[in-house]
Short mmCIF file of C-alpha atoms in Angstrom, two decimals:
data_model
loop_
_atom_site.label_atom_id
_atom_site.label_comp_id
_atom_site.label_asym_id
_atom_site.label_seq_id
_atom_site.Cartn_x
_atom_site.Cartn_y
_atom_site.Cartn_z
CA UNK S 132 94.07 106.16 77.14
CA UNK S 133 97.64 107.65 77.84
CA UNK S 134 99.56 109.38 74.55
CA UNK S 135 101.87 107.39 72.98
CA UNK S 136 104.79 109.20 71.92
CA UNK S 137 106.99 108.03 69.14
CA UNK S 138 110.44 109.30 67.92
CA UNK S 139 112.06 107.08 64.81
CA UNK S 140 115.81 108.51 64.24
CA UNK S 141 117.86 107.93 61.12
CA UNK S 142 121.07 107.59 61.94
CA UNK S 143 123.49 107.51 65.06
CA UNK S 144 122.43 109.55 68.34
CA UNK S 145 122.23 113.01 69.40
CA UNK S 146 118.80 113.67 68.83
CA UNK S 147 118.40 117.10 66.99
CA UNK S 148 117.86 119.67 69.08
CA UNK S 149 113.52 119.40 68.87
CA UNK S 150 113.15 115.89 69.03
CA UNK S 151 115.93 116.21 71.86
CA UNK S 152 113.97 118.75 73.96
CA UNK S 153 110.53 116.93 73.51
CA UNK S 154 111.32 114.04 74.46
CA UNK S 155 112.95 114.73 77.43
CA UNK S 156 109.61 116.95 78.29
CA UNK S 157 107.74 113.32 77.67
CA UNK S 158 110.20 111.89 79.74
CA UNK S 159 109.50 113.81 82.54
CA UNK S 160 112.63 116.25 82.63
CA UNK S 161 114.40 116.77 85.63
CA UNK S 162 111.78 114.14 87.40
CA UNK S 163 111.96 111.30 85.00
CA UNK S 164 114.50 108.19 84.63
CA UNK S 165 115.38 107.37 80.88
CA UNK S 166 116.83 104.07 80.21
CA UNK S 167 119.45 103.44 77.38
CA UNK S 168 119.02 99.84 75.80
CA UNK S 169 122.05 99.05 73.99
CA UNK S 170 124.19 95.61 72.38
CA UNK S 171 127.24 95.86 75.36
CA UNK S 172 130.25 96.20 73.72
CA UNK S 173 133.90 97.65 74.32
CA UNK S 174 134.06 101.79 75.18
CA UNK S 175 129.97 101.43 75.63
CA UNK S 176 130.29 104.24 78.43
CA UNK S 177 131.66 106.90 76.62
CA UNK S 178 129.44 106.22 73.75
CA UNK S 179 126.55 106.77 76.24
CA UNK S 180 127.04 110.77 76.33
CA UNK S 181 126.03 110.63 72.75
CA UNK S 182 122.56 109.73 73.95
CA UNK S 183 122.18 112.16 76.42
CA UNK S 184 124.13 114.96 75.60
CA UNK S 185 121.56 116.49 73.92
CA UNK S 186 118.54 115.77 76.84
CA UNK S 187 120.64 116.96 79.79
CA UNK S 188 120.54 121.02 78.04
CA UNK S 189 116.30 120.21 78.44
CA UNK S 190 116.62 118.77 81.92
CA UNK S 191 117.10 115.13 81.92
CA UNK S 192 118.88 114.19 85.17
CA UNK S 193 118.83 110.55 85.43
CA UNK S 194 119.62 108.02 82.73
CA UNK S 195 119.17 103.93 83.40
CA UNK S 196 122.25 102.08 81.22
CA UNK S 197 120.88 99.02 79.91
CA UNK S 198 122.81 96.18 77.84
CA UNK S 199 120.85 94.29 75.96
CA UNK S 200 120.32 90.01 76.72
CA UNK S 201 118.36 87.43 75.38
CA UNK S 202 117.09 86.01 78.67
CA UNK S 203 116.81 89.69 81.13
CA UNK S 204 116.95 89.03 84.94
CA UNK S 205 113.40 89.93 86.77
CA UNK S 206 115.54 92.51 88.29
CA UNK S 207 116.36 94.19 84.55
CA UNK S 208 112.96 94.00 83.60
CA UNK S 209 112.47 95.59 86.83
CA UNK S 210 114.31 98.54 86.32
CA UNK S 211 113.04 98.83 82.75
CA UNK S 212 109.49 99.66 84.20
CA UNK S 213 110.62 101.70 86.15
CA UNK S 214 111.67 104.53 84.03
CA UNK S 215 109.99 107.41 81.76
CA UNK S 216 111.39 106.78 78.75
CA UNK S 217 113.15 104.61 76.87
CA UNK S 218 115.88 104.74 73.84
CA UNK S 219 116.79 101.94 71.76
CA UNK S 220 120.29 101.77 70.34
CA UNK S 221 121.76 101.28 66.97
CA UNK S 222 123.94 98.64 66.20
CA UNK S 223 123.46 94.92 64.89
CA UNK S 224 119.72 95.23 63.77
CA UNK S 225 119.60 91.53 63.97
CA UNK S 226 120.84 91.49 67.26
CA UNK S 227 118.47 94.28 68.81
CA UNK S 228 115.82 92.78 67.19
CA UNK S 229 116.51 89.23 68.54
CA UNK S 230 117.35 90.58 71.54
CA UNK S 231 113.80 92.68 72.26
CA UNK S 232 110.98 91.74 70.44
CA UNK S 233 112.05 88.00 70.94
CA UNK S 234 112.62 88.51 74.33
CA UNK S 235 110.48 89.77 78.04
CA UNK S 236 112.00 93.20 77.04
CA UNK S 237 109.51 93.73 73.85
CA UNK S 238 106.38 92.41 76.36
CA UNK S 239 107.91 95.47 78.52
CA UNK S 240 108.43 98.28 75.93
CA UNK S 241 104.95 97.69 74.40
CA UNK S 242 103.51 97.73 77.93
CA UNK S 243 104.99 101.21 78.44
CA UNK S 244 104.27 102.57 75.40
CA UNK S 245 100.74 101.94 75.40
CA UNK S 246 100.84 103.47 78.99
CA UNK S 247 102.31 107.21 77.52
CA UNK S 248 105.80 105.95 78.25
CA UNK S 249 107.98 107.63 75.12
CA UNK S 250 110.01 105.11 73.26
CA UNK S 251 113.00 106.68 70.79
CA UNK S 252 114.87 103.95 68.37
CA UNK S 253 118.31 104.83 66.60
CA UNK S 254 119.19 103.32 63.17
CA UNK S 255 118.59 99.61 64.00
CA UNK S 256 116.75 100.73 67.29
CA UNK S 257 114.28 102.87 64.92
CA UNK S 258 113.37 99.07 62.36
CA UNK S 259 112.53 97.14 65.14
CA UNK S 260 110.16 99.50 66.08
CA UNK S 261 107.36 99.27 63.84
CA UNK S 262 104.97 95.77 62.91
CA UNK S 263 107.07 94.68 60.00
CA UNK S 264 110.90 94.90 61.06
CA UNK S 265 112.22 95.21 57.33
CA UNK S 266 116.53 94.89 57.88
CA UNK S 267 118.04 95.86 53.73
CA UNK S 268 120.97 94.31 52.52
CA UNK S 269 123.68 96.40 53.52
CA UNK S 270 123.13 95.81 56.91
CA UNK S 271 122.76 91.70 57.06
CA UNK S 272 126.07 89.26 56.95
CA UNK S 273 124.27 87.80 53.63
CA UNK S 274 123.08 90.38 52.13
CA UNK S 275 119.92 89.76 51.78
CA UNK S 276 116.61 91.80 52.44
CA UNK S 277 115.01 90.27 55.64
CA UNK S 278 111.24 90.68 56.59
CA UNK S 279 110.68 90.03 60.29
CA UNK S 280 108.55 90.16 62.82
CA UNK S 281 108.95 93.74 64.71
CA UNK S 282 107.44 95.48 67.72
CA UNK S 283 104.34 95.96 66.68
CA UNK S 284 104.48 100.08 68.14
CA UNK S 285 103.10 101.35 64.43
CA UNK S 286 101.44 99.88 61.87
CA UNK S 287 100.94 100.84 58.09
CA UNK S 288 104.46 101.71 57.40
CA UNK S 289 107.77 101.09 56.08
CA UNK S 290 111.34 102.58 58.00
CA UNK S 291 114.61 103.11 56.26
CA UNK S 292 117.44 104.47 57.78
CA UNK S 293 120.63 106.12 56.50
CA UNK S 294 118.36 106.56 53.16
CA UNK S 295 120.28 108.65 51.42
CA UNK S 296 124.05 107.36 52.90
CA UNK S 297 122.66 103.93 52.06
CA UNK S 298 120.90 105.13 48.58
CA UNK S 299 117.37 103.30 50.14
CA UNK S 300 114.95 104.32 47.91
CA UNK S 301 114.45 101.23 45.87
CA UNK S 302 114.77 98.87 48.84
CA UNK S 303 112.18 101.45 50.73
CA UNK S 304 109.68 100.80 47.80
CA UNK S 305 109.72 97.34 47.57
CA UNK S 306 109.86 97.28 51.40
CA UNK S 307 106.91 99.09 50.92
CA UNK S 308 105.58 97.21 48.73
CA UNK S 309 105.92 93.86 50.02
CA UNK S 310 104.19 94.32 53.78
CA UNK S 311 101.48 96.47 52.01
CA UNK S 312 102.66 99.51 53.57
CA UNK S 313 100.60 103.34 53.09
CA UNK S 314 103.48 105.09 53.07
CA UNK S 315 107.68 104.76 53.23
CA UNK S 316 109.71 107.35 55.88
CA UNK S 317 113.20 107.16 54.41
CA UNK S 318 114.71 108.99 57.64
CA UNK S 319 118.88 110.65 57.22
CA UNK S 320 121.12 110.46 58.95
CA UNK S 321 120.70 113.51 61.74
CA UNK S 322 117.08 113.69 60.31
CA UNK S 323 114.44 111.95 62.75
CA UNK S 324 110.41 111.62 62.67
CA UNK S 325 108.11 111.97 65.55
CA UNK S 326 104.88 110.09 65.85
CA UNK S 327 101.92 111.29 68.09
CA UNK S 328 99.52 108.05 68.72
CA UNK S 329 101.24 106.80 65.92
CA UNK S 330 100.42 109.57 63.32
CA UNK S 331 103.62 112.03 62.16
CA UNK S 332 103.62 115.25 64.59
CA UNK S 333 106.58 116.44 63.40
CA UNK S 334 110.18 115.70 61.91
CA UNK S 335 113.50 117.04 61.77
CA UNK S 336 115.96 116.89 59.25
CA UNK S 337 115.51 115.21 56.02
CA UNK S 338 112.88 113.05 55.85
CA UNK S 339 111.73 111.21 52.57
CA UNK S 340 107.74 110.48 52.28
CA UNK S 341 106.17 108.12 50.21
CA UNK S 342 102.83 108.12 50.21
CA UNK S 343 100.15 104.99 48.74
CA UNK S 344 103.28 102.55 47.65
CA UNK S 345 102.17 99.17 46.35
#
């Protein structure tokens, strides 16, 4: 079975130096092609530099920008499947979940991840990656704590992003108890956690870990 590489980032891009270098290496460096999945909005072309800026110094040369759609075309999925690394951007978490978890795009990502393609999620992109997509009240229009189906790339944990900025400790502990997660990860802005075969192997920046939460 291929080694699996997962990066959960707590805020907006870019990657930190260490995790950016690792992601680029796992995505085959200058020989690779990295997909960036995002919700299309005005000015998105310039914003992509925030993702690529931390990867280019380590050899990344080719990027594929894929705006999300609830009904992706066959050509879109073919382009995604040709990539050697995947980045899921940040923004409206519920829309990211709808356009990825509930579409063929999500099936492609799961298959690619299991085949060893590294996957990184920033903010909303990180929240949709676990088995349980837990969206805190501050991140929903109706200020509700949502517990939805996620991509399922990692299990047994609860994830909180913008942890300190959003004052998420209480929400993270409650969420971990609700979904019976053994570990809660509170990830600050400018921070990230790297999982190798779904086991935490490295981190960068300020990470808050809670074990045996009930």
